[in-house]
Amino acid sequence: MLETASLLMLVSYATVMSITPGPNNLLLMSSGLLFGLRRTGWHMAGITLGVVALIGSVGAGLGVLFAWEPRLQWVLKILGSLYMLWLAARLWHTDNLGEVAAVSPVRFWEAWGFQFINPKAWLMATTVVAVFVPDGQGYWWRLLQVSAIFGVVGAPCIFVWAASGAGLRAWLGSPCVLLWVNRVMAALAAMTAGLFWG
């Protein structure tokens, strides 16, 4: 079991990394705005379980592969950037809220898989494993605990972003205003693709 000091540090780190702006939270806010909170549920579940799976995968050796072959980091950046640009285009070309019914929110497996090409998620996962899962006896049990705790702490943090988007939808009301807010979100998503290279 994690010691109290380690647990508090892990919870603090998970909170900061999960609630601060990044690709996941930007997409969740946009989804809450476009689709409402209920239809964003699978997106949130995919992110939460995807991050848990990524931490487990890094702990199981996937992180070593990226350290061994640095060109894979370029592949991550390219795929992550292309995905964000695709989502930005999808958001931008939703010309009116009537079209939202015809567009589906990000699906569970899309959100889950995105964690494996999301540089912020990789930074979180590699740091968590390096700091909170020391080599030695009980490694796998500790990795399981840390992954689960990160998921439990992260879920309410990302919920805040989806709920904020849903709240904006109700507060703004006007389809014209919502359209322009959505365009701003699309532009931010496109700019996020550029941040992958910073």
Coordinates of C-alpha atoms in Angstrom, one line a residue:
M1 CA 0.0 0.0 0.0
L2 CA 1.2 3.5 -0.7
E3 CA 2.5 5.5 2.3
T4 CA 0.5 8.5 3.3
A5 CA 3.1 11.0 2.0
S6 CA 3.4 9.3 -1.3
L7 CA -0.4 9.0 -1.6
L8 CA -0.8 12.8 -1.0
M9 CA 1.9 13.6 -3.5
L10 CA 0.3 11.3 -6.1
V11 CA -3.2 12.8 -5.5
S12 CA -1.8 16.3 -5.8
Y13 CA 0.1 15.5 -9.0
A14 CA -2.9 13.7 -10.5
T15 CA -5.1 16.6 -9.7
V16 CA -2.8 19.2 -11.2
M17 CA -2.2 17.2 -14.4
S18 CA -5.8 16.3 -14.9
I19 CA -7.5 19.6 -14.2
T20 CA -5.0 21.9 -16.1
P21 CA -5.7 22.8 -19.8
G22 CA -4.6 20.3 -22.4
P23 CA -5.9 18.5 -25.4
N24 CA -8.3 16.2 -23.4
N25 CA -9.9 19.1 -21.4
L26 CA -10.2 21.3 -24.4
L27 CA -12.0 18.6 -26.3
L28 CA -14.2 17.8 -23.3
M29 CA -15.3 21.4 -23.0
S30 CA -16.1 21.5 -26.7
S31 CA -18.1 18.3 -26.4
G32 CA -20.0 19.5 -23.4
L33 CA -20.8 22.7 -25.4
L34 CA -21.9 20.9 -28.5
F35 CA -23.5 17.7 -27.1
G36 CA -24.3 18.4 -23.5
L37 CA -23.0 16.5 -20.5
R38 CA -24.8 13.2 -21.0
R39 CA -23.6 12.6 -24.5
T40 CA -20.0 13.4 -23.4
G41 CA -20.0 10.6 -20.9
W42 CA -18.3 8.0 -23.1
H43 CA -15.7 10.5 -24.0
M44 CA -14.9 11.1 -20.3
A45 CA -14.8 7.4 -19.7
G46 CA -12.5 6.8 -22.6
I47 CA -10.0 9.4 -21.3
T48 CA -10.1 8.1 -17.8
L49 CA -9.6 4.5 -18.7
G50 CA -7.1 5.4 -21.5
V51 CA -4.9 7.2 -19.0
V52 CA -5.0 4.3 -16.6
A53 CA -4.1 1.9 -19.5
L54 CA -1.3 4.2 -20.6
I55 CA 0.2 4.4 -17.1
G56 CA 0.0 0.6 -16.9
S57 CA 1.6 0.2 -20.4
V58 CA 4.4 2.6 -19.5
G59 CA 5.0 0.7 -16.3
A60 CA 5.0 -2.6 -18.2
G61 CA 7.7 -1.4 -20.5
L62 CA 6.2 0.7 -23.3
G63 CA 8.1 3.7 -21.9
V64 CA 11.4 1.9 -22.4
L65 CA 10.6 1.4 -26.1
F66 CA 10.3 5.2 -26.6
A67 CA 13.5 5.8 -24.7
W68 CA 15.2 3.1 -26.8
E69 CA 13.9 4.5 -30.1
P70 CA 13.5 8.3 -30.0
R71 CA 12.0 8.4 -33.5
L72 CA 8.9 7.0 -32.0
Q73 CA 8.4 10.3 -30.2
W74 CA 8.2 12.0 -33.7
V75 CA 5.5 9.5 -34.6
L76 CA 3.6 10.4 -31.5
K77 CA 3.9 14.1 -32.2
I78 CA 2.7 13.6 -35.8
L79 CA -0.2 11.4 -35.0
G80 CA -1.3 13.6 -32.0
S81 CA -1.1 16.8 -34.2
L82 CA -3.0 15.2 -37.1
Y83 CA -5.7 14.0 -34.7
M84 CA -6.1 17.5 -33.1
L85 CA -6.2 19.1 -36.6
W86 CA -8.9 16.6 -37.7
L87 CA -11.0 17.4 -34.6
A88 CA -10.5 21.1 -35.1
A89 CA -11.7 20.8 -38.7
R90 CA -14.7 18.7 -37.5
L91 CA -15.6 21.4 -35.0
W92 CA -15.1 24.3 -37.4
H93 CA -17.3 22.8 -40.1
T94 CA -20.2 22.3 -37.8
D95 CA -22.0 25.4 -39.3
N96 CA -25.0 25.3 -37.0
L97 CA -26.2 23.5 -34.0
G98 CA -28.8 21.7 -36.1
E99 CA -25.9 19.8 -37.6
V100 CA -24.7 18.6 -34.1
A101 CA -27.4 16.0 -34.1
A102 CA -25.9 14.5 -37.3
V103 CA -22.3 14.6 -35.8
S104 CA -21.4 12.1 -33.1
P105 CA -19.4 13.0 -30.0
V106 CA -16.0 11.4 -29.6
R107 CA -16.5 7.7 -28.9
F108 CA -15.1 5.7 -26.0
W109 CA -12.4 4.0 -28.1
E110 CA -11.4 7.2 -29.9
A111 CA -10.8 8.9 -26.5
W112 CA -9.1 5.8 -25.1
G113 CA -6.8 5.5 -28.1
F114 CA -6.0 9.2 -28.2
Q115 CA -4.2 8.9 -24.8
F116 CA -1.5 6.8 -26.5
I117 CA -0.7 9.6 -28.9
N118 CA -1.3 12.5 -26.5
P119 CA 2.0 14.0 -25.4
K120 CA 0.6 15.5 -22.2
A121 CA -0.7 12.0 -21.3
W122 CA 2.7 10.5 -22.0
L123 CA 4.4 13.1 -19.8
M124 CA 2.0 12.3 -17.0
A125 CA 2.4 8.5 -17.4
T126 CA 6.2 8.5 -17.6
T127 CA 6.5 10.8 -14.6
V128 CA 4.0 8.9 -12.5
V129 CA 5.8 5.6 -13.2
A130 CA 9.3 7.0 -12.6
V131 CA 8.4 8.8 -9.3
F132 CA 5.7 6.6 -7.7
V133 CA 6.4 3.1 -8.9
P134 CA 10.0 2.2 -7.8
D135 CA 11.6 -1.0 -9.0
G136 CA 11.6 -3.9 -6.6
Q137 CA 9.3 -6.2 -4.7
G138 CA 5.6 -5.4 -5.2
Y139 CA 6.3 -3.5 -8.4
W140 CA 3.2 -4.7 -10.2
W141 CA 0.9 -4.2 -7.2
R142 CA 2.2 -0.7 -6.8
L143 CA 1.7 0.0 -10.6
L144 CA -1.9 -1.2 -10.3
Q145 CA -2.5 1.0 -7.3
V146 CA -1.0 4.1 -8.8
S147 CA -2.9 3.6 -12.1
A148 CA -6.2 3.2 -10.3
I149 CA -5.6 6.2 -8.0
F150 CA -4.8 8.3 -11.0
G151 CA -8.1 7.3 -12.7
V152 CA -10.1 7.9 -9.6
V153 CA -8.6 11.4 -9.1
G154 CA -8.6 12.3 -12.8
A155 CA -12.3 11.5 -13.5
P156 CA -13.8 14.3 -11.4
C157 CA -11.2 16.8 -12.7
I158 CA -12.1 16.2 -16.3
F159 CA -15.8 16.2 -15.5
V160 CA -15.3 19.9 -14.5
W161 CA -14.3 20.7 -18.1
A162 CA -17.2 18.8 -19.7
A163 CA -19.6 20.4 -17.2
S164 CA -18.2 23.8 -18.0
G165 CA -18.9 23.3 -21.7
A166 CA -22.4 22.1 -20.9
G167 CA -23.0 25.1 -18.7
L168 CA -21.8 27.4 -21.4
R169 CA -24.3 25.8 -23.8
A170 CA -27.2 26.5 -21.4
W171 CA -25.9 30.0 -20.5
L172 CA -25.2 31.3 -24.0
G173 CA -28.4 30.0 -25.5
S174 CA -28.2 31.7 -28.8
P175 CA -27.3 29.4 -31.7
C176 CA -25.2 32.2 -33.3
V177 CA -23.2 32.7 -30.1
L178 CA -22.7 29.0 -29.6
L179 CA -21.5 28.7 -33.2
W180 CA -18.8 31.4 -32.6
V181 CA -17.8 29.8 -29.3
N182 CA -17.4 26.5 -31.1
R183 CA -15.3 28.2 -33.8
V184 CA -13.0 29.5 -31.0
M185 CA -12.8 26.0 -29.6
A186 CA -11.8 24.7 -33.0
A187 CA -9.1 27.3 -33.4
L188 CA -7.8 26.4 -29.9
A189 CA -7.8 22.7 -30.9
A190 CA -5.7 23.6 -34.0
M191 CA -3.3 25.6 -31.9
T192 CA -3.0 22.7 -29.5
A193 CA -1.6 20.6 -32.4
G194 CA 1.2 23.2 -32.6
L195 CA 2.0 22.9 -28.9
F196 CA 2.9 19.2 -29.4
W197 CA 6.1 20.5 -31.1
G198 CA 7.0 22.9 -28.3

